[in-house]
Coordinates of C-alpha atoms and ligand atoms in Angstrom, one line a residue:
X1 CA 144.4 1.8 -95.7
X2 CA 140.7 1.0 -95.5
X3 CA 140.1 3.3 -92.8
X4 CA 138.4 0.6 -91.2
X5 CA 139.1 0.1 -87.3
X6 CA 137.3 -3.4 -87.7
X7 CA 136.8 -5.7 -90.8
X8 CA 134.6 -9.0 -89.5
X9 CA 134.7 -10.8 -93.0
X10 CA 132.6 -14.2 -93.6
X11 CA 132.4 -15.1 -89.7
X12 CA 130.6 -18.4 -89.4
X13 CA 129.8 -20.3 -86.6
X14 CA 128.4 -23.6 -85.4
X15 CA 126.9 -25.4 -82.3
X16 CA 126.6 -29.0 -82.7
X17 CA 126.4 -28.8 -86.4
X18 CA 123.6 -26.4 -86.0
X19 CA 124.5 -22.6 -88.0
X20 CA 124.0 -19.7 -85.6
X21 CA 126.2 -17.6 -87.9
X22 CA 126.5 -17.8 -91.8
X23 CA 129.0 -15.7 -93.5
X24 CA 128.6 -12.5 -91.4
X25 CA 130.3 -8.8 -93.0
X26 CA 130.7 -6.3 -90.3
X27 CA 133.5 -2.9 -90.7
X28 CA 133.4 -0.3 -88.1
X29 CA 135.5 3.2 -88.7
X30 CA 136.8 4.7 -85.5
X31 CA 134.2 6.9 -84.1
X32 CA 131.4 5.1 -85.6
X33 CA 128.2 3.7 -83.7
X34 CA 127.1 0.6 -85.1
X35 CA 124.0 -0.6 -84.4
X36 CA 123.7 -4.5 -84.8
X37 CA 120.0 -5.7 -84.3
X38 CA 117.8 -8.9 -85.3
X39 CA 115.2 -10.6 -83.4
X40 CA 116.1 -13.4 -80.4
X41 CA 118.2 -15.8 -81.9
X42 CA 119.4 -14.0 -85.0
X43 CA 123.4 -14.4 -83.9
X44 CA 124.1 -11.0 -82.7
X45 CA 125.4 -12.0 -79.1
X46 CA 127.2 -14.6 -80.7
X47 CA 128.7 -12.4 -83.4
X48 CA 130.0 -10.3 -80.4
X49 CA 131.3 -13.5 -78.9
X50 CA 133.8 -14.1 -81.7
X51 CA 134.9 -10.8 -81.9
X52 CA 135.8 -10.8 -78.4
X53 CA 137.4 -14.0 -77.9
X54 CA 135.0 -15.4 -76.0
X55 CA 134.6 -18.3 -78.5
X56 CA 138.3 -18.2 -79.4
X57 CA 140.0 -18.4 -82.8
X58 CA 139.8 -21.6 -84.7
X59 CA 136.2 -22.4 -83.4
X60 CA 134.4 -20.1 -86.1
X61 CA 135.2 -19.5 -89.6
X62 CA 136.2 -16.3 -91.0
X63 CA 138.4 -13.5 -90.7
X64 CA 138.8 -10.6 -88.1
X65 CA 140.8 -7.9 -89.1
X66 CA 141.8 -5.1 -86.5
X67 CA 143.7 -1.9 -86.6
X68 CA 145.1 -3.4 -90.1
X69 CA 146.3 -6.6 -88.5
X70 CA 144.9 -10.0 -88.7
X71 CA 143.6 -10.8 -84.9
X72 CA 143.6 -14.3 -83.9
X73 CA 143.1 -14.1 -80.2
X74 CA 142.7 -17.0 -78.0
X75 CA 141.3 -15.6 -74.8
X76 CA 139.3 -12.3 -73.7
X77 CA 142.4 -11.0 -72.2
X78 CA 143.7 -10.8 -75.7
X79 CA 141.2 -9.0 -77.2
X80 CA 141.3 -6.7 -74.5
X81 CA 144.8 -5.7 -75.0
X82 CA 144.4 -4.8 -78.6
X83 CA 141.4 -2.6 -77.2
X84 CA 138.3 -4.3 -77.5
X85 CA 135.9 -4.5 -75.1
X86 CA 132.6 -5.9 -74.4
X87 CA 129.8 -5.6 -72.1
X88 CA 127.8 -8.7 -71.7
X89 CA 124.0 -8.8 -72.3
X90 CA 124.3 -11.3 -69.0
X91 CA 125.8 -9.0 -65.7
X92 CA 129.0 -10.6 -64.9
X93 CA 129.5 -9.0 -61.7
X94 CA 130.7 -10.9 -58.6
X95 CA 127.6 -10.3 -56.1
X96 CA 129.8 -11.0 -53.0
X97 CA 132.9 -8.5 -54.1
X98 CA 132.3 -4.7 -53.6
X99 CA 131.3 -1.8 -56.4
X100 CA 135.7 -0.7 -56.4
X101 CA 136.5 -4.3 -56.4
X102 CA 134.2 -5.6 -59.3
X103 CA 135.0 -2.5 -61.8
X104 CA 138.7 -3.2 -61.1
X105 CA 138.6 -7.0 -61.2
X106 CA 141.1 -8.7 -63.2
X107 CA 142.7 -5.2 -63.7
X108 CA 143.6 -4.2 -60.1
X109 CA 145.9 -1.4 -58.8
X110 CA 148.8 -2.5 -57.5
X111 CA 151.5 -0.7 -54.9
X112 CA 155.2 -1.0 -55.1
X113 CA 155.2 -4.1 -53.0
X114 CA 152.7 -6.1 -55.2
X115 CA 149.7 -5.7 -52.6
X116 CA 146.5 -4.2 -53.9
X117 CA 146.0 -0.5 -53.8
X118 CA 142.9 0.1 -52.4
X119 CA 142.7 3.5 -51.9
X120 CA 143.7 4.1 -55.7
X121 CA 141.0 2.0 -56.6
X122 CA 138.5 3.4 -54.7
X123 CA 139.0 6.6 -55.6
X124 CA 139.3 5.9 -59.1
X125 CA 135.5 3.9 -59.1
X126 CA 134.1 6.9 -57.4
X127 CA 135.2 8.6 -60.1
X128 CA 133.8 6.7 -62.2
X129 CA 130.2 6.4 -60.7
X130 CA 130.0 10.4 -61.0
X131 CA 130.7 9.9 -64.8
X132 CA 127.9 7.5 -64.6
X133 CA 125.5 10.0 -62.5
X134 CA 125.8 8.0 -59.5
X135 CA 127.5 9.3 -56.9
X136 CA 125.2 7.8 -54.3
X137 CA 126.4 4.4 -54.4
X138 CA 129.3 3.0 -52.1
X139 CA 132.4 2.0 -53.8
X140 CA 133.1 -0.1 -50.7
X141 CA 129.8 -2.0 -50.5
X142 CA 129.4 -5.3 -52.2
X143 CA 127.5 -5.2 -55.2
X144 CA 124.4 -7.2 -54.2
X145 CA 123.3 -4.2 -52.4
X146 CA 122.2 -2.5 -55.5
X147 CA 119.3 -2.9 -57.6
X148 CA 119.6 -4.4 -61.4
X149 CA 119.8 -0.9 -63.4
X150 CA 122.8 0.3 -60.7
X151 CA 124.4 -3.1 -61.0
X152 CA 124.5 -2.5 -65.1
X153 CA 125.4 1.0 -64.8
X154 CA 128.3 -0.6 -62.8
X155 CA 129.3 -3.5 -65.0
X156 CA 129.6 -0.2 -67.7
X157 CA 132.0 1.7 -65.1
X158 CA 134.1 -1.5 -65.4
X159 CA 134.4 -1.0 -68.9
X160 CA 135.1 2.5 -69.3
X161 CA 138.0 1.9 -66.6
X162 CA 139.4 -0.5 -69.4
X163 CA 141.5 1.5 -72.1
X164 CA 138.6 0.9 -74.8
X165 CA 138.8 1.6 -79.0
X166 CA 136.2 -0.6 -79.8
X167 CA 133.1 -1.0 -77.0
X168 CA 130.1 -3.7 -77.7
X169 CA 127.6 -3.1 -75.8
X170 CA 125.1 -6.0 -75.6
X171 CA 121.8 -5.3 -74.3
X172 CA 123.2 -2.4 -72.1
X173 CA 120.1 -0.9 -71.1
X174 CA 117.4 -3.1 -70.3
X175 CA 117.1 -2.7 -66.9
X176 CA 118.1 1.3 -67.0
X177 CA 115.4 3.7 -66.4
X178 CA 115.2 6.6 -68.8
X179 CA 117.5 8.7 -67.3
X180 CA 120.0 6.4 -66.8
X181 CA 119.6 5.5 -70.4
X182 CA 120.1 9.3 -71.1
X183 CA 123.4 9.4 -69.0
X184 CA 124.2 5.8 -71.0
X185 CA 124.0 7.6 -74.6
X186 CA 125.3 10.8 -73.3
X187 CA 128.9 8.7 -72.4
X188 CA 128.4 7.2 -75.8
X189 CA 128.5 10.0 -77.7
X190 CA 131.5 11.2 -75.7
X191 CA 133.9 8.2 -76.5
X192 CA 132.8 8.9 -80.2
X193 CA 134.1 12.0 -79.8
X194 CA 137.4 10.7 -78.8
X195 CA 137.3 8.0 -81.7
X196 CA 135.9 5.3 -80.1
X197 CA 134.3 3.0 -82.1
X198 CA 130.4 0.8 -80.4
X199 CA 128.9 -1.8 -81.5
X200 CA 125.3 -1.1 -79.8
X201 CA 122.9 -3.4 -79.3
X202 CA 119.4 -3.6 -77.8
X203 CA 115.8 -4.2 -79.1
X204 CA 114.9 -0.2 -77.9
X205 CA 115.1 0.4 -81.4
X206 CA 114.3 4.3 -80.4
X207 CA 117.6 3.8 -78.5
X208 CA 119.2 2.4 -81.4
X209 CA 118.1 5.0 -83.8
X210 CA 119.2 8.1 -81.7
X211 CA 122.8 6.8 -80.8
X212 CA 123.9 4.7 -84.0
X213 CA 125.2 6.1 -87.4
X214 CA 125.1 2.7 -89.3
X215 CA 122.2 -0.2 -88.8
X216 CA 123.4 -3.5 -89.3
X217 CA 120.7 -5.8 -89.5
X218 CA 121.2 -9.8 -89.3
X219 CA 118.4 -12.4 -89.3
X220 CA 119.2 -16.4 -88.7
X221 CA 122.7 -15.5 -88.7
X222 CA 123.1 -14.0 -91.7
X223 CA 123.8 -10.6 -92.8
X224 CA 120.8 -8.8 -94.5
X225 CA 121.1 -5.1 -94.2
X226 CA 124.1 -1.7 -93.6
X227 CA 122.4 1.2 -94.0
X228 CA 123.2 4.5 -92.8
X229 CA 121.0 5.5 -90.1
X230 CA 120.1 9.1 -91.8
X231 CA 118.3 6.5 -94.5
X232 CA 116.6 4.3 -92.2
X233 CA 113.6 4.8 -89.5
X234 CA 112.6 2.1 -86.7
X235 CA 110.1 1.3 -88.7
X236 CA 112.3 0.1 -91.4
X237 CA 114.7 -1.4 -88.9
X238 CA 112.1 -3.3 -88.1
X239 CA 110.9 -4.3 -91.3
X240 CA 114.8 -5.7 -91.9
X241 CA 114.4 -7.3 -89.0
X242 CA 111.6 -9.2 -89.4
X243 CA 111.5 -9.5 -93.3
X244 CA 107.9 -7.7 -93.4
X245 CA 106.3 -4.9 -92.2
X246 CA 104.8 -4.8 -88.5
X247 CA 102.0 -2.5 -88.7
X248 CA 100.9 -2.9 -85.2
X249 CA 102.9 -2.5 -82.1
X250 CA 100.3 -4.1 -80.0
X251 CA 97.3 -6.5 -80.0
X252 CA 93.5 -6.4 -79.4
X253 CA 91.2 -8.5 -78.5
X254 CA 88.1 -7.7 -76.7
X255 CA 88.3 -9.3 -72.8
X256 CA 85.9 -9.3 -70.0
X257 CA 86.9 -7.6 -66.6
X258 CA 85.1 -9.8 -64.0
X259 CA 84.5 -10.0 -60.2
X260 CA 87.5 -9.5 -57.6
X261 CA 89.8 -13.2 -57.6
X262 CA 92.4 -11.4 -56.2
X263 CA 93.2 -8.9 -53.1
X264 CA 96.3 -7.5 -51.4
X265 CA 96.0 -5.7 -48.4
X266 CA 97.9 -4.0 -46.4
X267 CA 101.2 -5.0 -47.9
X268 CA 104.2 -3.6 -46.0
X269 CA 107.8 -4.8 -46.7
X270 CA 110.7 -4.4 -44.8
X271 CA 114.6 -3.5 -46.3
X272 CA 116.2 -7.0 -45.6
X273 CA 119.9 -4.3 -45.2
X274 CA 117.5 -1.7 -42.7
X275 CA 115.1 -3.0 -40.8
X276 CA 113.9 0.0 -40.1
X277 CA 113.5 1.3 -43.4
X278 CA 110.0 0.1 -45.5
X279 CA 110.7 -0.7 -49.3
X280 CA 107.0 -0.9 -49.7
X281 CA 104.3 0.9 -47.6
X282 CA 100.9 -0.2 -46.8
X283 CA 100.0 -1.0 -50.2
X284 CA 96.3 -2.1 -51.1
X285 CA 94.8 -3.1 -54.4
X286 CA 91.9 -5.5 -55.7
X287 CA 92.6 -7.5 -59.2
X288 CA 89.7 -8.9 -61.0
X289 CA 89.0 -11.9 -63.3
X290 CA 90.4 -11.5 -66.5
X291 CA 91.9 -7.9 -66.0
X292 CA 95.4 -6.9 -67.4
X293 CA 96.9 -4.6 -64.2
X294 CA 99.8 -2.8 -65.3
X295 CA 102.0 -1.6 -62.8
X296 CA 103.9 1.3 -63.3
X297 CA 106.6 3.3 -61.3
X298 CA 110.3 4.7 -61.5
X299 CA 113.1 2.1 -60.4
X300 CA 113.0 1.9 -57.0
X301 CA 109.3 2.6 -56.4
X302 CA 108.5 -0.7 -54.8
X303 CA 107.4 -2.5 -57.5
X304 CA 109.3 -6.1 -57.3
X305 CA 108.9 -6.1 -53.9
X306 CA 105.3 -5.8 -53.8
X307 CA 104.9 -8.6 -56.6
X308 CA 107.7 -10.7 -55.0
X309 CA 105.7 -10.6 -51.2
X310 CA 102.2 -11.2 -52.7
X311 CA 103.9 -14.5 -54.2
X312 CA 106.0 -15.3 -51.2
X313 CA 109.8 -14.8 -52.5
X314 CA 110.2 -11.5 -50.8
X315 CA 113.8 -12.0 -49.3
X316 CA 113.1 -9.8 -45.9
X317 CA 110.0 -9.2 -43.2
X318 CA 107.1 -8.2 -44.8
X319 CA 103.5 -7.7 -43.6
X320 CA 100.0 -7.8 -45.1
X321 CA 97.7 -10.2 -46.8
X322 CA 96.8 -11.6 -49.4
X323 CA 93.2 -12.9 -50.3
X324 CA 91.9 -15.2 -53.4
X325 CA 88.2 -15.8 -54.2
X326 CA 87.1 -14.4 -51.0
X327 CA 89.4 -16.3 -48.8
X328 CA 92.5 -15.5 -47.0
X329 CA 95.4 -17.7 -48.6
X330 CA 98.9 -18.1 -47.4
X331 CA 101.5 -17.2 -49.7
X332 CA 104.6 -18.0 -47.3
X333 CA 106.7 -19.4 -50.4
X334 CA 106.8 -19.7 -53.7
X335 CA 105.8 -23.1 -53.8
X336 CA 102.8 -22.4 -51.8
X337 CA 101.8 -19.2 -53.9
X338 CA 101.9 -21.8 -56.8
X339 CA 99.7 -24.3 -55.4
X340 CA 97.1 -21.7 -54.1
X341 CA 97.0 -20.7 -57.8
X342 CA 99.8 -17.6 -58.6
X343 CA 102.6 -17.6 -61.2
X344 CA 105.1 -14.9 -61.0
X345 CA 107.6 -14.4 -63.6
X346 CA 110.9 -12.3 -62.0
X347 CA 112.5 -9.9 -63.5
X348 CA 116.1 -11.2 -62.8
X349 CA 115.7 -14.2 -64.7
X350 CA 119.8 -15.0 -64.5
X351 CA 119.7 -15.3 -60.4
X352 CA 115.7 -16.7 -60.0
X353 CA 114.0 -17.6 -63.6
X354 CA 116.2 -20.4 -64.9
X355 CA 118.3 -23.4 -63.4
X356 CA 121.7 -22.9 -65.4
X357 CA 122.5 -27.2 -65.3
X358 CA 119.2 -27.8 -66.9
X359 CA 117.7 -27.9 -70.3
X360 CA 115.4 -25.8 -72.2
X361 CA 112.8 -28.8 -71.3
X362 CA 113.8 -29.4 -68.0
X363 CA 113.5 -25.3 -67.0
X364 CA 109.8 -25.0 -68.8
X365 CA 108.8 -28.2 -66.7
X366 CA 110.4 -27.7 -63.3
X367 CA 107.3 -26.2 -61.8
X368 CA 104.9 -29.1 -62.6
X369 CA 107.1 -32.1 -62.5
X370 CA 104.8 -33.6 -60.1
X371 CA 102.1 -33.3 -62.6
X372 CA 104.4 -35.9 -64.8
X373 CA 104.9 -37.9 -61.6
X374 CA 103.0 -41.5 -62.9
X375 CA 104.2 -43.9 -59.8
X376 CA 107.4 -44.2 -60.0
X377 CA 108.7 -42.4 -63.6
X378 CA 108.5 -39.7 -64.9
X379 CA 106.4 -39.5 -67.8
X380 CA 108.6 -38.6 -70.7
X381 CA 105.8 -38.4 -73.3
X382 CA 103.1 -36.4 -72.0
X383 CA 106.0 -34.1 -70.6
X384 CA 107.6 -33.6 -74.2
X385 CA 104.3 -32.7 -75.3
X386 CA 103.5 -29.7 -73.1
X387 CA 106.8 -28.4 -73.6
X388 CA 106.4 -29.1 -77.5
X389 CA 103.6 -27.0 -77.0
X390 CA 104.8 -24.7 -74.9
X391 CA 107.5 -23.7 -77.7
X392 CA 105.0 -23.8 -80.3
X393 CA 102.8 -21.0 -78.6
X394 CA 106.0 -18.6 -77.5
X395 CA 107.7 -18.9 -80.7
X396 CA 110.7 -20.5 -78.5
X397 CA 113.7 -20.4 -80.4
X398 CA 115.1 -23.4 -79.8
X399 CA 117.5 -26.5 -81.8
X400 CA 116.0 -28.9 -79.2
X401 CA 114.4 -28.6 -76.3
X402 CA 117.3 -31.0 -74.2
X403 CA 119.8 -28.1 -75.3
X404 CA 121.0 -26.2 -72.2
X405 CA 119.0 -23.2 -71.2
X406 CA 122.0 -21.3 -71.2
X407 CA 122.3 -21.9 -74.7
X408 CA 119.3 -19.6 -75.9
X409 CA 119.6 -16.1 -76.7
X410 CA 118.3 -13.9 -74.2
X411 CA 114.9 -13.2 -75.4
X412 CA 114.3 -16.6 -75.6
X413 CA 115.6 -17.3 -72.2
X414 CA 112.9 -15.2 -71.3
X415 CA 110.1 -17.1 -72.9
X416 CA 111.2 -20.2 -71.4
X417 CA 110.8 -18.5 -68.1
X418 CA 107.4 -17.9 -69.5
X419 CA 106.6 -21.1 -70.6
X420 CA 107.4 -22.5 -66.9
X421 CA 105.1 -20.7 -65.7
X422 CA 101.9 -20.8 -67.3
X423 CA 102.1 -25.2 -67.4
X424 CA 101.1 -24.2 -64.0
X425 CA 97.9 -23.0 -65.2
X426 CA 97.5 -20.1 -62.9
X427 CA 95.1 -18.3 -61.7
X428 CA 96.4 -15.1 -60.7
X429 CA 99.6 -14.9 -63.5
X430 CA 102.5 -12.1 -62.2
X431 CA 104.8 -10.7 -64.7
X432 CA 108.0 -8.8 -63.7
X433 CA 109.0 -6.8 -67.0
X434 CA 107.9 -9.6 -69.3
X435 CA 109.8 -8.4 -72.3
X436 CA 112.9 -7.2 -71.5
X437 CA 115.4 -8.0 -73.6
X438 CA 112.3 -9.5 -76.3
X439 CA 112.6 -8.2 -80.0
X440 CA 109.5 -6.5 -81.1
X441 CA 107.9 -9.5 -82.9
X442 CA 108.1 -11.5 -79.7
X443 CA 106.9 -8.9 -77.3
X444 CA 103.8 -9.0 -80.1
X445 CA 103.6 -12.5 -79.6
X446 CA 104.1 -11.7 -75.9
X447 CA 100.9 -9.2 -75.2
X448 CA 98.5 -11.5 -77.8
X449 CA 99.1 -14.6 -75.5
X450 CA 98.4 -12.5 -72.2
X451 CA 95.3 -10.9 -73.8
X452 CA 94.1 -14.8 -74.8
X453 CA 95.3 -15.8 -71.5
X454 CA 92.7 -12.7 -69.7
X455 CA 90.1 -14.0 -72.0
X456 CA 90.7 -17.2 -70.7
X457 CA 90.1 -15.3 -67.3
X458 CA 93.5 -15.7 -65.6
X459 CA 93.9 -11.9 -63.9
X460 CA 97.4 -10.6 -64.8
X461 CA 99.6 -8.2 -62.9
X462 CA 102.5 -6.9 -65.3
X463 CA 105.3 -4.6 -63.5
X464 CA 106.5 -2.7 -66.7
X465 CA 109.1 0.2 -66.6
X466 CA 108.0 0.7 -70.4
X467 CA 105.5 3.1 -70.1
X468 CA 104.1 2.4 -73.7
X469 CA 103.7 -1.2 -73.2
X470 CA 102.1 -0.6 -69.9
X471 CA 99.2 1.8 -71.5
X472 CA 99.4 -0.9 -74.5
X473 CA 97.9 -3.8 -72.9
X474 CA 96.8 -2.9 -70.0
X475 CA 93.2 -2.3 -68.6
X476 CA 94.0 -0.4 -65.7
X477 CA 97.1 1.5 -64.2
X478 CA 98.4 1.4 -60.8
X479 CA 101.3 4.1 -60.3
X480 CA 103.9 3.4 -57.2
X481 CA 106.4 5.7 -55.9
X482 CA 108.6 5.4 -53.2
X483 CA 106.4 2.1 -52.0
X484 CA 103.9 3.7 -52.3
X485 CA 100.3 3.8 -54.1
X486 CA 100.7 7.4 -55.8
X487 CA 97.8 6.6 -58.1
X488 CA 95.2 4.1 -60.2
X489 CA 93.9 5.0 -63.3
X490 CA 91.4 3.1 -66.4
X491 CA 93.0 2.6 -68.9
X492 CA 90.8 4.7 -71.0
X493 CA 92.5 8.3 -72.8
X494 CA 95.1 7.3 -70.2
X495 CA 98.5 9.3 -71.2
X496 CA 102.4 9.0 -70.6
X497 CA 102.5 12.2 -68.7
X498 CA 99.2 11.5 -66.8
X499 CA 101.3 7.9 -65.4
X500 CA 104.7 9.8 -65.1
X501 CA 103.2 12.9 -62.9
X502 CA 101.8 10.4 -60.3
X503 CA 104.8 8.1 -60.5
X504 CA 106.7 11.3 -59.2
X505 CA 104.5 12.1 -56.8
X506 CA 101.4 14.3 -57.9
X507 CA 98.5 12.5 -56.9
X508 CA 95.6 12.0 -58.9
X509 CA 93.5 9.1 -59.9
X510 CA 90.4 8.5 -62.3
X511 CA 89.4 5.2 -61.2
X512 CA 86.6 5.3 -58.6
Ligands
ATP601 N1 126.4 -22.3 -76.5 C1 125.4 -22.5 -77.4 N2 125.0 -23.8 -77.8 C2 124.1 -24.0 -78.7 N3 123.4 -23.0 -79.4 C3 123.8 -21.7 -79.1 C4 124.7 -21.4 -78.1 N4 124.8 -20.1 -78.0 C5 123.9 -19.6 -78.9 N5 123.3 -20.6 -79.5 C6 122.3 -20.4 -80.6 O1 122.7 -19.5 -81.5 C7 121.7 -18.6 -82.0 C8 122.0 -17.2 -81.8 O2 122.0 -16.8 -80.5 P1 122.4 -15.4 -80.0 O3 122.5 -15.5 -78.5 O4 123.6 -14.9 -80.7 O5 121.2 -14.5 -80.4 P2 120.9 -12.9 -80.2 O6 120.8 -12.3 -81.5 O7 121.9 -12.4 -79.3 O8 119.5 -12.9 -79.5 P3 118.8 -12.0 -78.3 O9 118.3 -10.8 -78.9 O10 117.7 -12.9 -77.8 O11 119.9 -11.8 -77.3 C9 120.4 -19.0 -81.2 O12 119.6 -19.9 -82.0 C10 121.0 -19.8 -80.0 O13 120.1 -20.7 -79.5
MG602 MG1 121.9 -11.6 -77.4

């Protein structure tokens, strides 16, 4: 016996021709926390995919070897018999179905009769949610109602209901908030305790470093590193990752803080589910020409909904205005946000930053396609320039751009998202956590482009949960709590525990 729960040996894959994995090793022993990291595009969701079935046996090459048997499943449900389950860096909950219904789906209670037990269920997903620390959300509600870091908390409820030995977790915690992260690694170290084995992934390498006992580092599909994490550091995960050292987390370069462009006043928004109830309250701020605003705040302070009613695709009533250069404008929808000069890039990329039936090209140019509008055709070349370009400044990991969106890794999804909007040239540029789910050399890439962009004199608003990479670039702070303004700070000997007091409600401010 190897002692090996999971022997991956010489996986390789293809699309169209094109490698994505090339002669991958991977062993896990029961019990054992592997971390698997590279940066966008490296193969680790696609590893993850052959081992789960998803891209079934006889489209890769290779050899999977589990619980001493040769495993040549043809579907998910396969794989999930013999115990392997996987949580999908994509949510791949039903919106319309409620919390019981989505954590049971495709593995529902039945009584004698053949109907479905719903009591049993329900009772059982509670359960599960006060595992999970969240014992204020409604098993009988449909999903939508909950924000993103509930909805993945759920989607992992879903997974410990299934009889797991081997979890893969793919991106699990990008849209958790620190505690929920806690409770995430806290039921991690748990079902090692009972001998189940993870696969972890996620580009919080801090994450990574505290929950994992082996690093496995892959870059363009190939395997280049398993080390043992009591040998390694992030900063030598991240040397793996990138094949050289990153001495720098984040970029200077001097920019100029202008006059006001940009003001919101007043803005008030409205629960779409209780009308009654205000998601953001009275909230006032100026932005100026060429400034970086970070804005910073727990889940559930407020902060999407203010971005999202300043650029009109606030789903319920909201109030307030919105001024630019000195002039009222009217930001009703998206569309005319754009034209009056705003750009927002949402955090939910799956449901409002890409159109899944288009191509990388297609996505990065929707916005603008009147731009290419000649007379009558569309002008291919000048339009395969800008997105050439466009690729070429993000770093867009991409075969071509005509390949579907959906094809990209996540990260990279991301940067098309990106890339769409700023062919808009904006003036005011709105970014919704602009690097979740972005490996670290891409986040670099990320900041250096919106400090050029700030020197260009575009004024950005970025709504970060990472507290590090909101005192990293920006030049002032805005705190929000419970909708509300709880503080504004320069960004000058700002600290963590200066922005996390106000977010949670002690008020104090350093900025005029
Ligand atoms: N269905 C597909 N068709 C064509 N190419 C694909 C497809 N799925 C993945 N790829 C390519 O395979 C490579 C690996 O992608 P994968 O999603 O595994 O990366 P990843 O390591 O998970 O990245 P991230 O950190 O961004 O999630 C990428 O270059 C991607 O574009
Ligand atoms: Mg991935």
């Amino acid at each position: 016996m190897s002692g090996y729960l999971l022997e991956m040996k010489g996986i390789a894959k293809r699309f169209n021709g094109v490698p994505a994995l090339d002669g991958i090793d991977l062993a896990i022993r029961p019990g054992e926390c592997i971390g698997l990291c590279g940066e966008n595009g490296a193969g680790k969701s696609t590893l993850m995919k052959v081992l789960s079935a998803v891209y079934p046996h006889g489209s890769w090459d290779g050899e999977i070897v589990f619980d001493g048997r040769l495993l040549r499943a043809r579907s998910v449900r396969e794989t999930e018999d013999a115990g392997i389950i996987i949580i999908h860096q994509e949510l791949m909950l039903v919106p319309e179905l409620t919390v019981a219904e989505n954590i049971f789906l495709g593995n529902e209670i039945t009584l004698p009769g053949g109907r479905l037990d719903y009591h049993a269920m329900n009772r059982r997903a509670e359960e599960i949610l006060r595992e999970l620390k969240l014992p204020d959300v409604n098993v009988v509600l449909p999903v939508k109602n909950y924000g993103g870091g509930h909805q993945q908390l759920i989607e992992i409820g879903k997974a410990l209901n299934k009889n797991a030995r081997l979890l893969i977790l793919d991106e699990p915690s990008a849209s958790l908030t620190a505690s929920e992260i806690a409770v995430l690694l806290e039921i991690i170290r748990d079902l090692k305790a009972r001998g189940v084995a993870c696969v972890y992934i996620s580009h919080k390498l801090e994450e990574v470093a505290a929950i994992c006992d082996t690093i496995v580092v892959i870059r363009d599909g190939k395997h280049i590193a398993t080390t043992p994490m009591p040998e390694m550091s992030v900063d030598r995960i991240i040397a793996q990752m990138c094949g050289r050292e990153l001495n720098q987390l984040y970029p200077s370069l001097p920019h100029e803080v202008g006059e006001v462009v940009m003001e919101a006043r007043h803005i008030t928004c409205y629960d779409p589910d209780q009308p009654q109830r205000k998601k953001v309250d009275d909230v006032s701020f100026q932005l100026r020409r060429g400034e970086i605003l970070g804005v910073a705040g727990i889940v559930g302070a407020g902060r999407t909904e203010l971005v999202t009613a300043i650029f009109g695709s606030y789903p319920g009533r909201h109030t307030g205005e919105v001024w630019l250069d000195g002039r009222r404008v009217d930001n009703g929808e998206p569309l005319k946000a754009i034209r009056n000069g705003f750009a927002l890039v949402p955090e939910d990329r799956k449901h409002h930053g890409i159109v899944r039936d288009l191509s990388v090209g297609e996505n990065i140019t929707l916005s603008v396609l009147g731009r290419y509008a000649h007379l009558t055709r569309i002008d291919d070349g000048e339009e395969g320039r800008d997105v050439q370009e466009q690729i070429r400044r993000l770093a867009l990991k991409t075969a071509t751009p005509a390949l579907p969106i959906t094809a990209l890794s996540g990260g990279n999804q991301q940067k098309a998202v990106l890339a769409k909007m700023l062919l808009t040239q904006p003036k005011v540029l709105i970014l919704d956590e602009p690097t979740r789910g972005v490996d670290v050399g891409a986040k670099f890439e990320i900041y250096k482009l919106m400090l050029e962009l700030a020197a260009q004199g575009i004024a950005i608003i970025m709504v970060s949960s990472e507290l590090s990479e909101v005192l990293g670039v920006s030049d002032r702070v805005l705190v929000m709590g419970e909708g509300r303004l709880r503080g504004e700070f320069q960004n000058q000997g700002l600290t963590q525990e200066t922005v996390l007091a106000a977010a949670l409600g002690q008020h104090r401010t350093n900025a005029g």
